[in-house]
Short mmCIF file of C-alpha atoms in Angstrom, two decimals:
data_model
loop_
_atom_site.label_atom_id
_atom_site.label_comp_id
_atom_site.label_asym_id
_atom_site.label_seq_id
_atom_site.Cartn_x
_atom_site.Cartn_y
_atom_site.Cartn_z
CA UNK A 1060 -132.62 30.40 3.48
CA UNK A 1061 -131.50 27.48 4.76
CA UNK A 1062 -134.35 25.58 3.72
CA UNK A 1063 -133.29 25.25 0.33
CA UNK A 1064 -129.83 24.36 1.04
CA UNK A 1065 -131.29 21.53 3.60
CA UNK A 1066 -133.73 20.38 0.86
CA UNK A 1067 -130.97 19.82 -1.85
CA UNK A 1068 -128.56 17.69 0.76
CA UNK A 1069 -131.37 15.93 1.56
CA UNK A 1070 -132.16 15.14 -1.74
CA UNK A 1071 -128.53 14.45 -2.59
CA UNK A 1072 -128.09 12.11 0.20
CA UNK A 1073 -131.29 9.78 -1.14
CA UNK A 1074 -129.52 9.65 -4.44
CA UNK A 1075 -126.27 8.76 -3.41
CA UNK A 1076 -127.40 5.97 -1.55
CA UNK A 1077 -129.78 4.72 -4.12
CA UNK A 1078 -126.52 4.90 -6.41
CA UNK A 1079 -124.41 2.83 -3.98
CA UNK A 1080 -126.72 0.31 -3.50
CA UNK A 1081 -127.43 -0.01 -7.07
CA UNK A 1082 -123.76 -0.39 -7.89
CA UNK A 1083 -122.65 -2.56 -5.57
CA UNK A 1084 -125.90 -4.71 -5.71
CA UNK A 1085 -124.33 -5.88 -9.27
CA UNK A 1086 -121.66 -7.78 -7.61
CA UNK A 1087 -123.66 -9.39 -5.16
CA UNK A 1088 -124.82 -12.13 -8.02
CA UNK A 1089 -128.08 -13.94 -6.91
CA UNK A 1090 -126.84 -17.00 -6.12
CA UNK A 1091 -130.33 -18.45 -7.74
CA UNK A 1092 -128.91 -16.93 -11.24
CA UNK A 1093 -126.18 -17.98 -13.30
CA UNK A 1094 -123.10 -15.66 -13.82
CA UNK A 1095 -123.20 -13.95 -16.87
CA UNK A 1096 -119.85 -16.23 -17.75
CA UNK A 1097 -121.38 -19.54 -18.17
CA UNK A 1098 -118.47 -19.70 -20.76
CA UNK A 1099 -120.23 -22.20 -23.37
CA UNK A 1100 -123.53 -21.47 -25.61
CA UNK A 1101 -126.75 -22.80 -24.29
CA UNK A 1102 -127.62 -24.85 -27.00
CA UNK A 1103 -131.33 -26.45 -27.70
CA UNK A 1104 -133.93 -27.27 -25.43
CA UNK A 1105 -133.87 -30.93 -24.82
CA UNK A 1106 -136.81 -32.49 -25.95
CA UNK A 1107 -136.77 -36.21 -24.59
CA UNK A 1108 -137.86 -37.86 -21.67
CA UNK A 1109 -134.73 -38.76 -20.20
CA UNK A 1110 -134.55 -35.49 -18.52
CA UNK A 1111 -137.40 -33.81 -16.13
CA UNK A 1112 -137.77 -30.22 -15.95
CA UNK A 1113 -136.15 -27.85 -18.21
CA UNK A 1114 -132.86 -28.30 -19.83
CA UNK A 1115 -130.49 -27.37 -22.97
CA UNK A 1116 -127.84 -28.94 -24.60
CA UNK A 1117 -124.92 -27.76 -26.63
CA UNK A 1118 -122.93 -30.51 -28.06
CA UNK A 1119 -119.12 -29.01 -28.11
CA UNK A 1120 -117.25 -32.19 -29.49
CA UNK A 1121 -118.83 -35.11 -30.95
CA UNK A 1122 -117.18 -38.28 -30.74
CA UNK A 1123 -115.84 -40.41 -33.56
CA UNK A 1124 -113.46 -42.93 -34.99
CA UNK A 1125 -110.14 -41.76 -33.78
CA UNK A 1126 -111.26 -39.64 -30.77
CA UNK A 1127 -113.89 -41.53 -28.84
CA UNK A 1128 -114.58 -38.26 -26.29
CA UNK A 1129 -117.71 -36.63 -26.84
CA UNK A 1130 -118.20 -33.05 -24.83
CA UNK A 1131 -121.48 -31.69 -24.40
CA UNK A 1132 -122.58 -28.32 -22.19
CA UNK A 1133 -125.62 -28.95 -20.04
CA UNK A 1134 -127.73 -26.15 -18.28
CA UNK A 1135 -130.37 -27.67 -16.03
CA UNK A 1136 -133.10 -25.04 -14.75
CA UNK A 1137 -133.85 -25.17 -10.91
CA UNK A 1138 -135.58 -28.67 -10.49
CA UNK A 1139 -134.56 -30.24 -13.48
CA UNK A 1140 -132.60 -33.39 -13.66
CA UNK A 1141 -131.58 -36.50 -15.74
CA UNK A 1142 -133.07 -39.70 -15.25
CA UNK A 1143 -130.84 -42.50 -13.54
CA UNK A 1144 -128.74 -43.71 -15.96
CA UNK A 1145 -124.99 -44.92 -16.55
CA UNK A 1146 -122.26 -45.04 -18.95
CA UNK A 1147 -120.14 -47.77 -20.16
CA UNK A 1148 -117.64 -45.60 -20.32
CA UNK A 1149 -117.67 -43.72 -17.29
CA UNK A 1150 -117.79 -40.14 -17.39
CA UNK A 1151 -116.14 -36.73 -16.13
CA UNK A 1152 -118.62 -33.75 -14.80
CA UNK A 1153 -116.98 -29.90 -14.81
CA UNK A 1154 -119.49 -28.12 -12.95
CA UNK A 1155 -119.19 -24.58 -14.84
CA UNK A 1156 -121.63 -22.62 -13.03
CA UNK A 1157 -124.74 -22.63 -10.50
CA UNK A 1158 -125.58 -24.74 -8.02
CA UNK A 1159 -126.09 -28.49 -8.81
CA UNK A 1160 -126.68 -32.16 -7.41
CA UNK A 1161 -125.26 -35.49 -8.11
CA UNK A 1162 -125.78 -38.80 -7.03
CA UNK A 1163 -124.44 -42.29 -7.57
CA UNK A 1164 -126.71 -45.36 -6.54
CA UNK A 1165 -126.04 -46.41 -2.90
CA UNK A 1166 -123.88 -42.93 -2.05
CA UNK A 1167 -124.86 -39.58 -0.64
CA UNK A 1168 -126.52 -36.78 -3.07
CA UNK A 1169 -123.64 -34.23 -3.65
CA UNK A 1170 -123.98 -30.82 -4.08
CA UNK A 1171 -121.70 -29.20 -7.40
CA UNK A 1172 -120.72 -25.74 -7.49
CA UNK A 1173 -118.92 -23.71 -10.07
CA UNK A 1174 -115.45 -25.71 -10.46
CA UNK A 1175 -116.12 -28.91 -8.66
CA UNK A 1176 -115.46 -31.68 -10.84
CA UNK A 1177 -116.97 -35.39 -10.58
CA UNK A 1178 -115.11 -38.77 -12.14
CA UNK A 1179 -118.35 -41.39 -12.26
CA UNK A 1180 -116.96 -44.74 -13.02
CA UNK A 1181 -118.24 -46.83 -15.95
CA UNK A 1182 -121.52 -48.50 -15.28
CA UNK A 1183 -122.24 -46.64 -11.81
CA UNK A 1184 -125.97 -45.59 -11.80
CA UNK A 1185 -126.31 -42.02 -11.31
CA UNK A 1186 -127.98 -38.61 -11.86
CA UNK A 1187 -127.48 -35.18 -12.03
CA UNK A 1188 -129.18 -31.85 -12.34
CA UNK A 1189 -129.83 -28.36 -10.98
CA UNK A 1190 -130.74 -27.49 -7.59
CA UNK A 1191 -134.28 -27.04 -6.54
CA UNK A 1192 -133.69 -23.08 -6.48
CA UNK A 1193 -130.75 -22.50 -8.61
CA UNK A 1194 -129.77 -23.53 -12.15
CA UNK A 1195 -126.76 -25.41 -13.07
CA UNK A 1196 -124.33 -25.59 -16.08
CA UNK A 1197 -122.19 -28.64 -16.46
CA UNK A 1198 -119.77 -30.07 -19.03
CA UNK A 1199 -120.22 -33.73 -19.34
CA UNK A 1200 -116.82 -35.67 -21.00
CA UNK A 1201 -118.10 -39.24 -21.97
CA UNK A 1202 -116.20 -41.40 -23.76
CA UNK A 1203 -118.27 -43.89 -26.13
CA UNK A 1204 -116.07 -46.35 -27.27
CA UNK A 1205 -117.45 -48.99 -25.13
CA UNK A 1206 -120.86 -47.94 -25.89
CA UNK A 1207 -124.04 -45.61 -25.25
CA UNK A 1208 -125.93 -44.06 -22.14
CA UNK A 1209 -128.09 -46.45 -20.48
CA UNK A 1210 -131.12 -44.89 -19.29
CA UNK A 1211 -132.66 -46.22 -16.30
CA UNK A 1212 -135.53 -45.27 -14.09
CA UNK A 1213 -136.70 -41.44 -13.31
CA UNK A 1214 -135.28 -39.99 -10.13
CA UNK A 1215 -138.41 -39.39 -7.27
CA UNK A 1216 -138.87 -36.44 -5.74
CA UNK A 1217 -137.64 -38.17 -2.27
CA UNK A 1218 -134.51 -38.73 -3.81
CA UNK A 1219 -133.89 -35.23 -5.57
CA UNK A 1220 -134.65 -33.27 -2.41
CA UNK A 1221 -132.98 -35.95 -0.20
CA UNK B 907 -126.74 32.93 0.28
CA UNK B 908 -126.73 31.27 -2.90
CA UNK B 909 -123.16 31.05 -3.13
CA UNK B 910 -123.21 28.15 -0.26
CA UNK B 911 -125.76 26.41 -2.49
CA UNK B 912 -123.95 26.76 -5.47
CA UNK B 913 -120.75 25.25 -3.99
CA UNK B 914 -122.78 22.10 -2.61
CA UNK B 915 -123.93 21.41 -5.93
CA UNK B 916 -121.09 21.74 -7.96
CA UNK B 917 -119.49 19.47 -5.35
CA UNK B 918 -122.34 17.11 -5.80
CA UNK B 919 -122.17 17.08 -9.18
CA UNK B 920 -118.43 15.82 -8.80
CA UNK B 921 -119.23 13.33 -6.56
CA UNK B 922 -121.82 11.84 -8.76
CA UNK B 923 -119.65 12.08 -11.87
CA UNK B 924 -116.65 9.98 -9.51
CA UNK B 925 -119.25 7.45 -8.39
CA UNK B 926 -121.07 6.88 -11.90
CA UNK B 927 -117.53 6.45 -13.47
CA UNK B 928 -116.23 3.95 -10.66
CA UNK B 929 -119.48 2.37 -10.82
CA UNK B 930 -119.46 1.37 -14.31
CA UNK B 931 -115.98 0.76 -15.39
CA UNK B 932 -116.07 -2.21 -13.03
CA UNK B 933 -118.78 -3.32 -16.08
CA UNK B 934 -115.91 -2.93 -18.60
CA UNK B 935 -113.62 -6.08 -18.01
CA UNK B 936 -110.15 -5.32 -19.49
CA UNK B 937 -109.52 -7.45 -22.23
CA UNK B 938 -106.17 -8.08 -20.65
CA UNK B 939 -107.47 -9.25 -17.79
CA UNK B 940 -109.05 -12.58 -16.76
CA UNK B 941 -112.87 -12.35 -15.65
CA UNK B 942 -113.20 -13.33 -12.17
CA UNK B 943 -114.96 -16.44 -13.31
CA UNK B 944 -112.14 -18.61 -14.46
CA UNK B 945 -113.92 -21.49 -12.97
CA UNK B 946 -111.43 -24.05 -12.18
CA UNK B 947 -108.47 -23.24 -9.75
CA UNK B 948 -105.19 -21.96 -11.13
CA UNK B 949 -102.88 -24.48 -9.55
CA UNK B 950 -99.12 -24.21 -9.40
CA UNK B 951 -96.72 -22.89 -11.51
CA UNK B 952 -95.32 -25.03 -14.62
CA UNK B 953 -91.53 -25.57 -14.02
CA UNK B 954 -90.57 -27.38 -17.23
CA UNK B 955 -88.95 -26.44 -20.50
CA UNK B 956 -92.01 -27.64 -22.22
CA UNK B 957 -93.48 -24.30 -21.54
CA UNK B 958 -91.92 -20.86 -22.77
CA UNK B 959 -92.99 -17.84 -20.25
CA UNK B 960 -95.34 -18.30 -17.18
CA UNK B 961 -98.13 -20.90 -16.95
CA UNK B 962 -99.88 -22.75 -14.41
CA UNK B 963 -101.48 -26.53 -14.55
CA UNK B 964 -104.38 -27.69 -12.16
CA UNK B 965 -105.09 -31.32 -12.89
CA UNK B 966 -108.67 -31.54 -12.32
CA UNK B 967 -108.92 -35.31 -13.42
CA UNK B 968 -106.18 -38.16 -13.76
CA UNK B 969 -106.24 -40.93 -16.24
CA UNK B 970 -106.49 -44.40 -14.89
CA UNK B 971 -107.18 -48.13 -15.80
CA UNK B 972 -110.48 -47.84 -16.59
CA UNK B 973 -110.90 -44.14 -18.15
CA UNK B 974 -108.03 -43.13 -19.68
CA UNK B 975 -108.72 -39.47 -20.05
CA UNK B 976 -106.95 -36.80 -18.31
CA UNK B 977 -108.34 -33.37 -17.91
CA UNK B 978 -106.17 -30.07 -16.67
CA UNK B 979 -106.85 -26.46 -16.29
CA UNK B 980 -103.98 -24.46 -17.61
CA UNK B 981 -103.44 -20.77 -16.84
CA UNK B 982 -101.23 -19.18 -19.27
CA UNK B 983 -99.70 -15.64 -18.59
CA UNK B 984 -99.41 -13.31 -22.02
CA UNK B 985 -96.77 -14.47 -24.01
CA UNK B 986 -96.64 -17.78 -22.38
CA UNK B 987 -97.23 -20.72 -24.66
CA UNK B 988 -96.02 -24.78 -25.13
CA UNK B 989 -93.56 -25.93 -27.07
CA UNK B 990 -94.70 -27.89 -30.54
CA UNK B 991 -96.15 -31.28 -29.34
CA UNK B 992 -98.43 -33.93 -30.36
CA UNK B 993 -100.66 -36.52 -28.47
CA UNK B 994 -101.31 -40.31 -29.86
CA UNK B 995 -104.38 -40.24 -28.70
CA UNK B 996 -105.69 -36.53 -29.91
CA UNK B 997 -106.56 -33.64 -28.01
CA UNK B 998 -109.66 -31.38 -27.09
CA UNK B 999 -109.22 -28.03 -25.92
CA UNK B 1000 -112.04 -25.67 -24.13
CA UNK B 1001 -111.17 -22.21 -24.08
CA UNK B 1002 -112.41 -20.80 -20.51
CA UNK B 1003 -111.22 -17.07 -20.49
CA UNK B 1004 -108.94 -15.03 -21.62
CA UNK B 1005 -107.49 -15.08 -25.41
CA UNK B 1006 -105.14 -17.47 -26.91
CA UNK B 1007 -103.48 -19.05 -29.97
CA UNK B 1008 -103.78 -22.25 -31.30
CA UNK B 1009 -101.69 -23.30 -34.31
CA UNK B 1010 -101.36 -26.86 -36.10
CA UNK B 1011 -98.32 -27.90 -38.11
CA UNK B 1012 -99.03 -26.56 -41.80
CA UNK B 1013 -102.17 -24.55 -40.84
CA UNK B 1014 -102.75 -20.58 -39.91
CA UNK B 1015 -103.01 -19.82 -36.23
CA UNK B 1016 -105.93 -19.62 -34.59
CA UNK B 1017 -107.21 -17.09 -31.93
CA UNK B 1018 -109.06 -18.50 -29.26
CA UNK B 1019 -111.88 -17.01 -26.89
CA UNK B 1020 -114.23 -18.11 -24.31
CA UNK B 1021 -116.31 -20.72 -25.41
CA UNK B 1022 -114.32 -21.79 -28.20
CA UNK B 1023 -113.47 -25.38 -28.51
CA UNK B 1024 -110.54 -27.12 -30.59
CA UNK B 1025 -110.31 -30.91 -31.16
CA UNK B 1026 -106.71 -32.02 -32.38
CA UNK B 1027 -106.49 -35.20 -34.00
CA UNK B 1028 -103.85 -37.80 -32.95
CA UNK B 1029 -100.37 -37.28 -33.67
CA UNK B 1030 -100.85 -33.83 -34.88
CA UNK B 1031 -98.01 -31.30 -34.15
CA UNK B 1032 -99.43 -28.36 -32.69
CA UNK B 1033 -98.93 -25.40 -30.33
CA UNK B 1034 -100.96 -23.36 -27.88
CA UNK B 1035 -100.96 -20.43 -25.48
CA UNK B 1036 -101.83 -17.05 -24.30
CA UNK B 1037 -101.82 -13.97 -26.37
CA UNK B 1038 -99.50 -11.37 -26.54
CA UNK B 1039 -101.33 -9.25 -24.25
CA UNK B 1040 -104.04 -11.08 -22.71
CA UNK B 1041 -103.78 -14.50 -20.43
CA UNK B 1042 -105.63 -17.35 -21.50
CA UNK B 1043 -107.25 -20.00 -19.38
CA UNK B 1044 -107.93 -23.54 -20.91
CA UNK B 1045 -109.19 -26.81 -20.23
CA UNK B 1046 -107.14 -29.81 -21.97
CA UNK B 1047 -108.78 -33.21 -22.59
CA UNK B 1048 -106.50 -35.40 -23.44
CA UNK B 1049 -106.79 -39.57 -23.74
CA UNK B 1050 -103.44 -41.51 -22.35
CA UNK B 1051 -104.24 -44.93 -23.42
CA UNK B 1052 -102.46 -44.37 -26.73
CA UNK B 1053 -99.04 -42.94 -25.13
CA UNK B 1054 -98.00 -39.41 -23.29
CA UNK B 1055 -97.49 -36.42 -24.96
CA UNK B 1056 -94.66 -36.39 -27.48
CA UNK B 1057 -92.79 -32.80 -27.08
CA UNK B 1058 -90.80 -31.69 -30.25
CA UNK B 1059 -89.11 -28.09 -30.79
CA UNK B 1060 -89.94 -24.66 -29.48
CA UNK B 1061 -92.56 -22.01 -30.90
CA UNK B 1062 -90.24 -19.43 -32.36
CA UNK B 1063 -91.34 -15.72 -32.07
CA UNK B 1064 -91.80 -15.46 -35.81
CA UNK B 1065 -94.41 -18.41 -35.51
CA UNK B 1066 -95.81 -17.22 -32.17
CA UNK B 1067 -96.41 -13.82 -33.46
CA UNK B 1068 -97.27 -14.44 -36.71
#
């Protein structure tokens, strides 16, 4: 008579353990995934050779004659990055989600995480993108009044993984 | 002999129901609360009379002689808002979290939610802040090269709640 009770209790304990694991596993966001709160739309896949790997762009604000600031939301899939490039008006990067890399010529590569900000001076060659294993979402704030982006060479695998 | 089994099963059902409720209640973010992913630091409480109610500012990027763009993260508690004001260089607002209000002189008040963007033209009087019941987090992108913010009058309760 005790057997059914023990069986039921055992099944219940297993069920409870599975539920606990499932419930709290949702809280542990996989660092290789973006959170569900990447804030801005992903936009369209970028189809030009200034980006290596898969990246998406959603222009949030276009520059115009009264306000030369353009703002774009870029999502890099793991391994994706820009070429080396520079901006005549400088650029500000706001890290929105994921894990990214940023490097200026002659400086060490930096790891960017949500909440980090970068101010890249005018005409300084740099590159940015996702980390090897995690995607990266950034908002780029670029003043266009001094000219457009100047694209340079590709980021080598050695530079990317350094 | 069946009584203990029934009792155990009943207790277990209650426990399972409580756990399900607790687990999935976490997913239902209260719209009156910010998500846990407000991206940027909250910063310090704003202590000047250009803001009504409680608001916090974290300057992310300061303007300088080579890049006139300043970027600040502002968190408004429910009911908090700026005074009417205008920017000689215009302003861009990026809604990061919560529910906010934005209004330009002569235009209808707009409701802002995460992912919304606003481009306010230069020298247009406007105000922004949290909604009545929910907090609001915005990133403000302001070009300072044409001068600083010009603060105007308070937003009346009628204007705020219209």
